[in-house]
mmCIF file of C-alpha atoms and ligand atoms in Angstrom:
data_model
loop_
_atom_site.group_PDB
_atom_site.id
_atom_site.type_symbol
_atom_site.label_atom_id
_atom_site.label_comp_id
_atom_site.label_asym_id
_atom_site.label_seq_id
_atom_site.Cartn_x
_atom_site.Cartn_y
_atom_site.Cartn_z
ATOM 1 C CA UNK A 18 0.150 -0.015 0.475
ATOM 2 C CA UNK A 19 1.065 3.108 -0.741
ATOM 3 C CA UNK A 20 2.455 5.408 2.334
ATOM 4 C CA UNK A 21 0.956 8.834 2.853
ATOM 5 C CA UNK A 22 1.008 11.177 0.365
ATOM 6 C CA UNK A 23 3.686 14.176 0.175
ATOM 7 C CA UNK A 24 1.582 17.181 -0.694
ATOM 8 C CA UNK A 25 4.307 20.478 -2.666
ATOM 9 C CA UNK A 26 3.249 23.767 -4.386
ATOM 10 C CA UNK A 27 5.366 25.093 -6.365
ATOM 11 C CA UNK A 28 6.029 28.523 -8.301
ATOM 12 C CA UNK A 29 7.623 28.046 -11.365
ATOM 13 C CA UNK A 30 8.911 31.055 -12.697
ATOM 14 C CA UNK A 31 11.061 32.565 -15.576
ATOM 15 C CA UNK A 32 13.068 33.671 -13.091
ATOM 16 C CA UNK A 33 13.106 31.596 -9.686
ATOM 17 C CA UNK A 34 11.096 27.986 -8.881
ATOM 18 C CA UNK A 35 10.356 28.574 -5.485
ATOM 19 C CA UNK A 36 8.990 24.887 -3.664
ATOM 20 C CA UNK A 37 6.735 24.176 -0.300
ATOM 21 C CA UNK A 38 6.119 21.066 0.897
ATOM 22 C CA UNK A 39 3.364 18.968 3.386
ATOM 23 C CA UNK A 40 6.590 18.072 5.334
ATOM 24 C CA UNK A 41 7.495 21.778 5.953
ATOM 25 C CA UNK A 42 10.341 22.489 3.832
ATOM 26 C CA UNK A 43 11.023 25.787 1.563
ATOM 27 C CA UNK A 44 13.460 26.546 -1.018
ATOM 28 C CA UNK A 45 13.583 28.871 -3.744
ATOM 29 C CA UNK A 46 16.559 28.559 -6.420
ATOM 30 C CA UNK A 47 16.994 30.197 -9.960
ATOM 31 C CA UNK A 48 14.737 28.834 -12.921
ATOM 32 C CA UNK A 49 18.342 27.873 -14.666
ATOM 33 C CA UNK A 50 20.422 24.677 -15.170
ATOM 34 C CA UNK A 51 23.825 24.396 -16.046
ATOM 35 C CA UNK A 52 25.917 21.906 -17.671
ATOM 36 C CA UNK A 53 29.948 21.595 -17.499
ATOM 37 C CA UNK A 54 31.462 23.311 -20.784
ATOM 38 C CA UNK A 55 33.897 20.365 -20.917
ATOM 39 C CA UNK A 56 35.495 17.523 -19.182
ATOM 40 C CA UNK A 57 37.795 20.145 -17.284
ATOM 41 C CA UNK A 58 34.609 21.328 -16.075
ATOM 42 C CA UNK A 59 33.225 18.675 -15.243
ATOM 43 C CA UNK A 60 36.423 16.952 -12.968
ATOM 44 C CA UNK A 61 36.251 20.347 -10.967
ATOM 45 C CA UNK A 62 32.871 20.940 -10.398
ATOM 46 C CA UNK A 63 32.315 16.934 -9.890
ATOM 47 C CA UNK A 64 28.636 17.020 -11.145
ATOM 48 C CA UNK A 65 26.718 16.649 -14.687
ATOM 49 C CA UNK A 66 24.433 19.275 -13.730
ATOM 50 C CA UNK A 67 24.058 22.338 -11.880
ATOM 51 C CA UNK A 68 21.339 24.176 -9.689
ATOM 52 C CA UNK A 69 20.958 27.050 -7.923
ATOM 53 C CA UNK A 70 23.233 30.066 -7.038
ATOM 54 C CA UNK A 71 25.970 27.377 -8.465
ATOM 55 C CA UNK A 72 24.714 28.633 -11.848
ATOM 56 C CA UNK A 73 25.545 32.143 -11.384
ATOM 57 C CA UNK A 74 29.010 31.710 -9.327
ATOM 58 C CA UNK A 75 30.167 29.082 -12.201
ATOM 59 C CA UNK A 76 28.836 30.474 -14.784
ATOM 60 C CA UNK A 77 32.226 30.741 -16.808
ATOM 61 C CA UNK A 78 32.378 26.994 -16.575
ATOM 62 C CA UNK A 79 28.983 26.175 -17.425
ATOM 63 C CA UNK A 80 26.304 25.702 -20.538
ATOM 64 C CA UNK A 81 23.617 27.709 -18.605
ATOM 65 C CA UNK A 82 20.170 27.378 -19.643
ATOM 66 C CA UNK A 83 16.949 29.150 -17.849
ATOM 67 C CA UNK A 84 14.195 27.216 -19.873
ATOM 68 C CA UNK A 85 11.260 30.033 -19.512
ATOM 69 C CA UNK A 86 13.554 32.838 -20.048
ATOM 70 C CA UNK A 87 11.569 35.665 -21.754
ATOM 71 C CA UNK A 88 8.140 33.222 -21.345
ATOM 72 C CA UNK A 89 9.536 31.001 -23.878
ATOM 73 C CA UNK A 90 7.940 27.853 -24.112
ATOM 74 C CA UNK A 91 5.685 29.495 -20.978
ATOM 75 C CA UNK A 92 3.121 31.963 -22.334
ATOM 76 C CA UNK A 93 3.692 31.538 -26.002
ATOM 77 C CA UNK A 94 3.999 28.910 -28.219
ATOM 78 C CA UNK A 95 7.289 27.513 -28.986
ATOM 79 C CA UNK A 96 6.556 28.882 -32.673
ATOM 80 C CA UNK A 97 6.566 32.388 -31.589
ATOM 81 C CA UNK A 98 8.677 32.385 -28.990
ATOM 82 C CA UNK A 99 12.134 32.484 -31.227
ATOM 83 C CA UNK A 100 13.213 28.983 -29.652
ATOM 84 C CA UNK A 101 14.678 26.684 -32.487
ATOM 85 C CA UNK A 102 13.726 23.325 -32.667
ATOM 86 C CA UNK A 103 16.689 22.259 -31.008
ATOM 87 C CA UNK A 104 16.971 24.366 -28.346
ATOM 88 C CA UNK A 105 13.775 23.132 -27.499
ATOM 89 C CA UNK A 106 15.028 20.120 -26.501
ATOM 90 C CA UNK A 107 17.694 21.527 -24.816
ATOM 91 C CA UNK A 108 14.406 23.928 -22.767
ATOM 92 C CA UNK A 109 12.619 20.790 -22.215
ATOM 93 C CA UNK A 110 15.459 18.836 -20.957
ATOM 94 C CA UNK A 111 16.719 21.624 -18.251
ATOM 95 C CA UNK A 112 12.679 22.295 -17.351
ATOM 96 C CA UNK A 113 12.619 18.838 -16.912
ATOM 97 C CA UNK A 114 15.752 18.429 -14.413
ATOM 98 C CA UNK A 115 15.154 21.828 -13.147
ATOM 99 C CA UNK A 116 11.074 20.409 -11.453
ATOM 100 C CA UNK A 117 13.074 17.352 -10.441
ATOM 101 C CA UNK A 118 15.586 19.104 -8.740
ATOM 102 C CA UNK A 119 13.259 21.107 -6.899
ATOM 103 C CA UNK A 120 10.793 18.248 -5.594
ATOM 104 C CA UNK A 121 13.898 16.519 -4.285
ATOM 105 C CA UNK A 122 14.748 19.597 -2.248
ATOM 106 C CA UNK A 123 11.574 18.833 -0.498
ATOM 107 C CA UNK A 124 13.142 15.489 0.385
ATOM 108 C CA UNK A 125 9.427 13.573 0.127
ATOM 109 C CA UNK A 126 9.736 10.402 2.220
ATOM 110 C CA UNK A 127 10.985 7.117 -0.531
ATOM 111 C CA UNK A 128 7.598 5.598 -1.723
ATOM 112 C CA UNK A 129 4.981 7.919 -0.639
ATOM 113 C CA UNK A 130 3.097 9.411 -3.909
ATOM 114 C CA UNK A 131 3.725 13.149 -4.557
ATOM 115 C CA UNK A 132 1.200 15.118 -5.567
ATOM 116 C CA UNK A 133 1.445 18.638 -6.186
ATOM 117 C CA UNK A 134 0.223 22.138 -7.403
ATOM 118 C CA UNK A 135 2.202 24.189 -10.169
ATOM 119 C CA UNK A 136 1.505 27.605 -10.402
ATOM 120 C CA UNK A 137 1.803 28.642 -14.620
ATOM 121 C CA UNK A 138 1.633 32.132 -15.986
ATOM 122 C CA UNK A 139 -2.268 33.180 -16.101
ATOM 123 C CA UNK A 140 -2.760 32.242 -20.192
ATOM 124 C CA UNK A 141 -0.640 29.418 -20.500
ATOM 125 C CA UNK A 142 -1.572 28.028 -23.684
ATOM 126 C CA UNK A 143 -2.872 24.387 -23.651
ATOM 127 C CA UNK A 144 0.625 23.801 -25.758
ATOM 128 C CA UNK A 145 2.455 25.222 -22.915
ATOM 129 C CA UNK A 146 0.186 23.683 -20.195
ATOM 130 C CA UNK A 147 1.214 20.346 -21.591
ATOM 131 C CA UNK A 148 4.587 20.893 -22.101
ATOM 132 C CA UNK A 149 4.589 21.676 -17.944
ATOM 133 C CA UNK A 150 2.838 18.394 -17.108
ATOM 134 C CA UNK A 151 5.516 16.275 -19.988
ATOM 135 C CA UNK A 152 8.291 18.196 -17.872
ATOM 136 C CA UNK A 153 6.525 16.890 -14.324
ATOM 137 C CA UNK A 154 5.745 13.878 -15.336
ATOM 138 C CA UNK A 155 8.767 12.642 -13.700
ATOM 139 C CA UNK A 156 9.049 14.176 -10.667
ATOM 140 C CA UNK A 157 4.969 13.971 -9.628
ATOM 141 C CA UNK A 158 2.687 11.171 -9.521
ATOM 142 C CA UNK A 159 -0.496 13.672 -9.844
ATOM 143 C CA UNK A 160 -0.276 17.269 -10.821
ATOM 144 C CA UNK A 161 -2.496 19.993 -11.395
ATOM 145 C CA UNK A 162 -1.587 23.361 -13.066
ATOM 146 C CA UNK A 163 -3.341 26.324 -11.777
ATOM 147 C CA UNK A 164 -2.945 30.114 -12.820
ATOM 148 C CA UNK A 165 -0.057 31.785 -10.327
ATOM 149 C CA UNK A 166 -2.489 34.016 -9.279
ATOM 150 C CA UNK A 167 -4.700 32.592 -8.110
ATOM 151 C CA UNK A 168 -2.693 30.251 -6.062
ATOM 152 C CA UNK A 169 -1.733 33.292 -4.636
ATOM 153 C CA UNK A 170 -5.330 34.658 -3.554
ATOM 154 C CA UNK A 171 -6.044 31.199 -2.727
ATOM 155 C CA UNK A 172 -3.042 31.485 -0.303
ATOM 156 C CA UNK A 173 -4.460 34.825 1.261
ATOM 157 C CA UNK A 174 -8.400 33.642 0.930
ATOM 158 C CA UNK A 175 -8.709 37.067 -1.156
ATOM 159 C CA UNK A 176 -10.949 34.505 -3.526
ATOM 160 C CA UNK A 177 -13.858 36.885 -3.677
ATOM 161 C CA UNK A 178 -14.327 40.248 -5.108
ATOM 162 C CA UNK A 179 -10.192 40.781 -5.556
ATOM 163 C CA UNK A 180 -7.819 41.622 -8.283
ATOM 164 C CA UNK A 181 -4.059 40.190 -8.076
ATOM 165 C CA UNK A 182 -1.074 41.383 -10.121
ATOM 166 C CA UNK A 183 1.293 39.396 -10.273
ATOM 167 C CA UNK A 184 4.468 41.019 -11.131
ATOM 168 C CA UNK A 185 7.260 38.497 -12.133
ATOM 169 C CA UNK A 186 10.406 38.607 -14.515
ATOM 170 C CA UNK A 187 8.867 38.128 -17.751
ATOM 171 C CA UNK A 188 4.943 38.583 -17.528
ATOM 172 C CA UNK A 189 2.504 40.747 -15.258
ATOM 173 C CA UNK A 190 -0.725 38.750 -14.496
ATOM 174 C CA UNK A 191 -3.537 40.517 -13.735
ATOM 175 C CA UNK A 192 -6.269 38.234 -12.567
ATOM 176 C CA UNK A 193 -9.350 39.211 -11.202
ATOM 177 C CA UNK A 194 -11.031 36.838 -7.902
ATOM 178 C CA UNK A 195 -15.334 36.398 -7.994
ATOM 179 C CA UNK A 196 -16.164 33.274 -5.758
ATOM 180 C CA UNK A 197 -15.501 30.876 -8.557
ATOM 181 C CA UNK A 198 -12.121 29.443 -10.911
ATOM 182 C CA UNK A 199 -10.933 31.998 -13.112
ATOM 183 C CA UNK A 200 -10.891 31.327 -16.947
ATOM 184 C CA UNK A 201 -8.459 32.255 -19.415
ATOM 185 C CA UNK A 202 -10.449 35.133 -21.085
ATOM 186 C CA UNK A 203 -10.771 36.908 -17.637
ATOM 187 C CA UNK A 204 -6.663 37.414 -17.099
ATOM 188 C CA UNK A 205 -4.547 39.454 -18.775
ATOM 189 C CA UNK A 206 -1.120 38.845 -19.332
ATOM 190 C CA UNK A 207 1.031 41.653 -19.661
ATOM 191 C CA UNK A 208 4.391 40.489 -21.741
ATOM 192 C CA UNK A 209 6.925 42.854 -19.950
ATOM 193 C CA UNK A 210 8.438 42.420 -15.864
ATOM 194 C CA UNK A 211 11.778 42.414 -14.140
ATOM 195 C CA UNK A 212 13.458 41.275 -17.260
ATOM 196 C CA UNK A 213 12.632 44.303 -19.189
ATOM 197 C CA UNK A 214 13.143 46.562 -16.410
ATOM 198 C CA UNK A 215 16.524 45.863 -15.733
ATOM 199 C CA UNK A 216 16.928 45.793 -20.031
ATOM 200 C CA UNK A 217 15.881 49.655 -20.090
ATOM 201 C CA UNK A 218 17.714 50.160 -17.033
ATOM 202 C CA UNK A 219 20.789 48.335 -18.753
ATOM 203 C CA UNK A 220 20.412 50.740 -21.278
ATOM 204 C CA UNK A 221 20.148 54.029 -19.771
ATOM 205 C CA UNK A 222 23.030 53.623 -18.026
ATOM 206 C CA UNK A 223 24.872 52.704 -20.668
ATOM 207 C CA UNK A 224 24.083 56.047 -22.286
ATOM 208 C CA UNK A 225 24.667 58.554 -18.935
ATOM 209 C CA UNK A 226 27.629 56.251 -17.439
ATOM 210 C CA UNK A 227 29.194 54.569 -20.429
ATOM 211 C CA UNK A 228 32.656 54.142 -18.697
ATOM 212 C CA UNK A 229 30.650 52.198 -16.041
ATOM 213 C CA UNK A 230 31.191 48.803 -16.083
ATOM 214 C CA UNK A 231 28.273 46.432 -15.706
ATOM 215 C CA UNK A 232 26.417 43.342 -15.882
ATOM 216 C CA UNK A 233 22.859 41.624 -15.934
ATOM 217 C CA UNK A 234 23.295 40.003 -12.293
ATOM 218 C CA UNK A 235 25.192 44.342 -10.947
ATOM 219 C CA UNK A 236 22.232 46.091 -12.557
ATOM 220 C CA UNK A 237 19.684 43.473 -11.347
ATOM 221 C CA UNK A 238 21.034 43.923 -7.829
ATOM 222 C CA UNK A 239 21.089 47.596 -7.978
ATOM 223 C CA UNK A 240 16.946 47.153 -9.071
ATOM 224 C CA UNK A 241 16.221 45.303 -6.023
ATOM 225 C CA UNK A 242 17.888 46.738 -3.468
ATOM 226 C CA UNK A 243 17.287 50.626 -4.444
ATOM 227 C CA UNK A 244 14.214 50.521 -6.681
ATOM 228 C CA UNK A 245 11.365 52.972 -6.561
ATOM 229 C CA UNK A 246 8.869 54.929 -8.427
ATOM 230 C CA UNK A 247 7.826 57.085 -6.336
ATOM 231 C CA UNK A 248 8.959 60.379 -4.970
ATOM 232 C CA UNK A 249 11.933 60.281 -2.279
ATOM 233 C CA UNK A 250 14.469 62.774 -1.351
ATOM 234 C CA UNK A 251 17.272 60.022 -1.180
ATOM 235 C CA UNK A 252 19.340 59.422 -3.797
ATOM 236 C CA UNK A 253 20.635 55.764 -5.220
ATOM 237 C CA UNK A 254 24.484 56.196 -4.995
ATOM 238 C CA UNK A 255 26.234 52.932 -5.771
ATOM 239 C CA UNK A 256 29.923 51.971 -6.519
ATOM 240 C CA UNK A 257 30.616 50.267 -10.127
ATOM 241 C CA UNK A 258 33.775 49.812 -11.586
ATOM 242 C CA UNK A 259 35.479 52.104 -14.117
ATOM 243 C CA UNK A 260 38.825 50.619 -15.547
ATOM 244 C CA UNK A 261 38.444 47.993 -12.316
ATOM 245 C CA UNK A 262 38.466 50.880 -10.033
ATOM 246 C CA UNK A 263 35.510 50.954 -8.000
ATOM 247 C CA UNK A 264 33.660 54.599 -8.904
ATOM 248 C CA UNK A 265 30.541 56.138 -7.241
ATOM 249 C CA UNK A 266 27.702 56.887 -9.573
ATOM 250 C CA UNK A 267 24.198 58.430 -8.674
ATOM 251 C CA UNK A 268 21.440 56.256 -10.300
ATOM 252 C CA UNK A 269 18.497 57.485 -8.951
ATOM 253 C CA UNK A 270 17.017 59.377 -12.235
ATOM 254 C CA UNK A 271 17.895 56.138 -14.904
ATOM 255 C CA UNK A 272 16.918 53.523 -12.201
ATOM 256 C CA UNK A 273 13.469 55.385 -11.586
ATOM 257 C CA UNK A 274 13.009 55.916 -15.580
ATOM 258 C CA UNK A 275 13.494 52.176 -15.492
ATOM 259 C CA UNK A 276 11.058 51.188 -12.871
ATOM 260 C CA UNK A 277 8.389 53.518 -14.094
ATOM 261 C CA UNK A 278 8.012 51.510 -17.464
ATOM 262 C CA UNK A 279 5.827 48.851 -15.308
ATOM 263 C CA UNK A 280 3.388 51.142 -14.284
ATOM 264 C CA UNK A 281 1.435 52.570 -17.394
ATOM 265 C CA UNK A 282 0.879 48.832 -18.729
ATOM 266 C CA UNK A 283 -0.276 47.683 -15.039
ATOM 267 C CA UNK A 284 -2.632 50.673 -15.185
ATOM 268 C CA UNK A 285 -3.815 49.562 -18.677
ATOM 269 C CA UNK A 286 -4.058 45.935 -17.696
ATOM 270 C CA UNK A 287 -6.138 46.514 -14.882
ATOM 271 C CA UNK A 288 -8.483 48.918 -16.693
ATOM 272 C CA UNK A 289 -8.635 45.952 -19.254
ATOM 273 C CA UNK A 290 -9.671 43.616 -16.896
ATOM 274 C CA UNK A 291 -12.328 45.716 -14.857
ATOM 275 C CA UNK A 292 -14.204 47.018 -17.834
ATOM 276 C CA UNK A 293 -15.809 44.026 -18.432
ATOM 277 C CA UNK A 294 -17.319 43.901 -14.845
ATOM 278 C CA UNK A 295 -20.127 45.497 -14.049
ATOM 279 C CA UNK A 296 -19.569 48.838 -11.882
ATOM 280 C CA UNK A 297 -20.597 47.240 -7.960
ATOM 281 C CA UNK A 298 -18.297 44.340 -8.621
ATOM 282 C CA UNK A 299 -15.708 47.015 -10.077
ATOM 283 C CA UNK A 300 -15.584 49.234 -7.250
ATOM 284 C CA UNK A 301 -15.274 46.493 -4.924
ATOM 285 C CA UNK A 302 -12.386 44.636 -6.643
ATOM 286 C CA UNK A 303 -10.622 47.783 -6.844
ATOM 287 C CA UNK A 304 -11.100 48.187 -3.537
ATOM 288 C CA UNK A 305 -8.786 44.768 -2.878
ATOM 289 C CA UNK A 306 -5.730 44.764 -5.326
ATOM 290 C CA UNK A 307 -2.976 42.449 -4.497
ATOM 291 C CA UNK A 308 0.486 43.052 -5.511
ATOM 292 C CA UNK A 309 2.543 39.810 -6.030
ATOM 293 C CA UNK A 310 5.953 38.152 -7.629
ATOM 294 C CA UNK A 311 9.284 39.712 -6.948
ATOM 295 C CA UNK A 312 8.235 43.029 -9.207
ATOM 296 C CA UNK A 313 5.784 44.114 -6.443
ATOM 297 C CA UNK A 314 8.778 44.822 -3.946
ATOM 298 C CA UNK A 315 9.425 47.719 -6.052
ATOM 299 C CA UNK A 316 9.293 50.389 -3.512
ATOM 300 C CA UNK A 317 6.069 53.096 -3.477
ATOM 301 C CA UNK A 318 4.389 50.717 -6.157
ATOM 302 C CA UNK A 319 1.227 50.244 -4.564
ATOM 303 C CA UNK A 320 1.289 53.975 -3.683
ATOM 304 C CA UNK A 321 2.057 55.065 -7.447
ATOM 305 C CA UNK A 322 -1.179 52.701 -8.374
ATOM 306 C CA UNK A 323 -3.051 53.955 -6.041
ATOM 307 C CA UNK A 324 -2.738 57.257 -7.241
ATOM 308 C CA UNK A 325 -2.834 56.503 -10.879
ATOM 309 C CA UNK A 326 -6.552 54.590 -9.766
ATOM 310 C CA UNK A 327 -8.274 58.149 -8.504
ATOM 311 C CA UNK A 328 -9.223 58.387 -12.169
ATOM 312 C CA UNK A 329 -11.227 55.116 -11.860
ATOM 313 C CA UNK A 330 -12.870 56.210 -8.349
ATOM 314 C CA UNK A 331 -10.107 54.996 -6.143
ATOM 315 C CA UNK A 332 -8.019 51.527 -5.077
ATOM 316 C CA UNK A 333 -6.740 49.829 -2.128
ATOM 317 C CA UNK A 334 -3.546 48.100 -2.674
ATOM 318 C CA UNK A 335 -1.483 45.639 -0.576
ATOM 319 C CA UNK A 336 1.501 43.924 -0.903
ATOM 320 C CA UNK A 337 1.979 40.142 -0.089
ATOM 321 C CA UNK A 338 3.780 39.664 3.063
ATOM 322 C CA UNK A 339 6.065 36.873 1.227
ATOM 323 C CA UNK A 340 7.007 38.231 -2.570
ATOM 324 C CA UNK A 341 8.831 34.840 -2.954
ATOM 325 C CA UNK A 342 6.729 31.976 -1.349
ATOM 326 C CA UNK A 343 3.170 33.626 -1.474
ATOM 327 C CA UNK A 344 2.460 31.151 -5.018
ATOM 328 C CA UNK A 345 3.740 28.373 -4.074
ATOM 329 C CA UNK A 346 2.203 27.870 -0.269
ATOM 330 C CA UNK A 347 -0.865 29.208 -2.024
ATOM 331 C CA UNK A 348 -0.440 26.180 -4.458
ATOM 332 C CA UNK A 349 0.294 23.657 -1.435
ATOM 333 C CA UNK A 350 -2.770 24.736 0.452
ATOM 334 C CA UNK A 351 -4.391 23.975 -2.711
ATOM 335 C CA UNK A 352 -2.996 20.612 -2.773
ATOM 336 C CA UNK A 353 -3.923 19.732 0.697
ATOM 337 C CA UNK A 354 -7.123 21.167 0.352
ATOM 338 C CA UNK A 355 -8.243 18.608 -2.797
ATOM 339 C CA UNK A 356 -9.723 15.534 -1.358
ATOM 340 C CA UNK A 357 -8.129 12.136 -2.363
ATOM 341 C CA UNK A 358 -10.978 11.444 -5.163
ATOM 342 C CA UNK A 359 -10.097 14.599 -6.894
ATOM 343 C CA UNK A 360 -6.377 13.684 -7.096
ATOM 344 C CA UNK A 361 -6.956 10.258 -8.811
ATOM 345 C CA UNK A 362 -8.572 12.493 -11.522
ATOM 346 C CA UNK A 363 -5.199 14.079 -11.814
ATOM 347 C CA UNK A 364 -3.317 11.246 -11.706
ATOM 348 C CA UNK A 365 -0.367 11.567 -14.957
ATOM 349 C CA UNK A 366 -1.983 8.566 -16.421
ATOM 350 C CA UNK A 367 -4.524 10.961 -16.922
ATOM 351 C CA UNK A 368 -4.961 14.038 -19.834
ATOM 352 C CA UNK A 369 -7.069 16.415 -17.429
ATOM 353 C CA UNK A 370 -4.298 18.630 -15.726
ATOM 354 C CA UNK A 371 -6.112 21.638 -14.535
ATOM 355 C CA UNK A 372 -8.774 22.501 -12.172
ATOM 356 C CA UNK A 373 -11.127 23.948 -14.679
ATOM 357 C CA UNK A 374 -11.048 20.617 -16.570
ATOM 358 C CA UNK A 375 -12.236 18.606 -13.439
ATOM 359 C CA UNK A 376 -14.911 21.297 -13.099
HETATM 360 N N1 ATP B 24 13.270 44.228 -3.936
HETATM 361 C C1 ATP B 24 12.714 43.844 -5.444
HETATM 362 N N2 ATP B 24 12.974 45.464 -6.269
HETATM 363 C C2 ATP B 24 12.260 45.228 -7.626
HETATM 364 N N3 ATP B 24 12.323 43.951 -8.195
HETATM 365 C C3 ATP B 24 12.417 42.482 -7.753
HETATM 366 C C4 ATP B 24 12.757 42.368 -5.974
HETATM 367 N N4 ATP B 24 13.175 41.573 -5.852
HETATM 368 C C5 ATP B 24 12.693 40.701 -7.248
HETATM 369 N N5 ATP B 24 12.419 41.625 -8.230
HETATM 370 C C6 ATP B 24 12.415 41.278 -9.355
HETATM 371 O O1 ATP B 24 11.387 40.541 -9.445
HETATM 372 C C7 ATP B 24 11.591 39.913 -10.659
HETATM 373 C C8 ATP B 24 11.252 38.240 -10.169
HETATM 374 O O2 ATP B 24 10.306 38.078 -9.865
HETATM 375 P P1 ATP B 24 9.586 36.301 -9.789
HETATM 376 O O3 ATP B 24 10.532 35.902 -8.744
HETATM 377 O O4 ATP B 24 8.037 36.693 -9.370
HETATM 378 O O5 ATP B 24 9.634 36.452 -10.881
HETATM 379 P P2 ATP B 24 8.740 34.774 -11.437
HETATM 380 O O6 ATP B 24 7.948 34.115 -11.012
HETATM 381 O O7 ATP B 24 10.362 33.891 -12.028
HETATM 382 O O8 ATP B 24 8.854 35.024 -13.342
HETATM 383 P P3 ATP B 24 7.348 34.831 -13.949
HETATM 384 O O9 ATP B 24 6.266 35.144 -13.031
HETATM 385 O O10 ATP B 24 7.490 35.900 -15.045
HETATM 386 O O11 ATP B 24 7.653 33.658 -14.732
HETATM 387 C C9 ATP B 24 13.248 39.677 -11.159
HETATM 388 O O12 ATP B 24 12.977 40.527 -11.637
HETATM 389 C C10 ATP B 24 13.665 40.540 -10.234
HETATM 390 O O13 ATP B 24 14.711 40.985 -10.357
HETATM 391 MG MG1 MG B 25 6.156 34.161 -11.222
#
């Protein structure tokens, strides 16, 4: 007889994968996989495949794949994502290894069936839902794919008259909640996110300070530490190398300009979502907006969205308490609340993979 199942909630993001388990473990790793470039690298690293911070730290010795970068394979069909056929196989293998590694981090009891809810972008296409099912099939005995913003809302008991805005690395997903399972048509996915802010910030920095030596990691770390969108008196002063010599730069203006690029698309997406509802539901939803995902941590974003909503009669915006684990924790709560017979429907030899299919 099977032992007690292990339940897992997973947030499979462009940038990071977070995983929370019913046995109390929680972990978050970069959504990236590294393979040693040659046999020397393989001998030094002592592994065939590398995960987590090692992918960044040892990157010179690795061939690195971010399988969901720019939403490739995730919210776009592979043809649209610009990933070649050859790369597609590599992305698939990387995604498979990543999911398997994330599950192994939860240390499930040997022999116990593993049931998981995976948060996927709001409007992952059928093709991409089946891609996720496929890469998850090695690691789980049964799997459900739920929209990421829904798992956040479920975790916060905000399933009635609420709006979740999940600001990730690749996409901003806006999802209305009105006491039922959200359909694909309810939701809006804006194809922008933290990666886009990094690109703009990098461009503005190289225009203004061409002498400063930058890398994508440096740019991202500055944004995560100082990023803001409101009017502040403080300045963002950082040390950057110029010809290998640390030098002080005031990056306040380019940083703000880059971070602000997300605000208009968020308001536009919100407007699109709420315009589909009657005015009384609109009012209720606008007064219960939840910002999730790493981008929710941009200083002042909640207040700026509230200000922008004044034209729509006002709104109330709050941030999730824990932007790293909110999606995965909600997915776990969903997994643990599903009765055993419903899990049987999601056994991986079945084709149904989303709660909407089973409803
Ligand atoms: N304190 C912070 N301030 C601003 N941005 C941040 C902060 N912390 C993380 N981020 C950004 O949030 C993004 C990652 O967010 P998150 O981990 O929610 O993405 P993801 O779930 O992997 O992506 P997606 O949902 O698009 O697939 C990155 O661009 C990261 O730089
Ligand atoms: Mg995400």
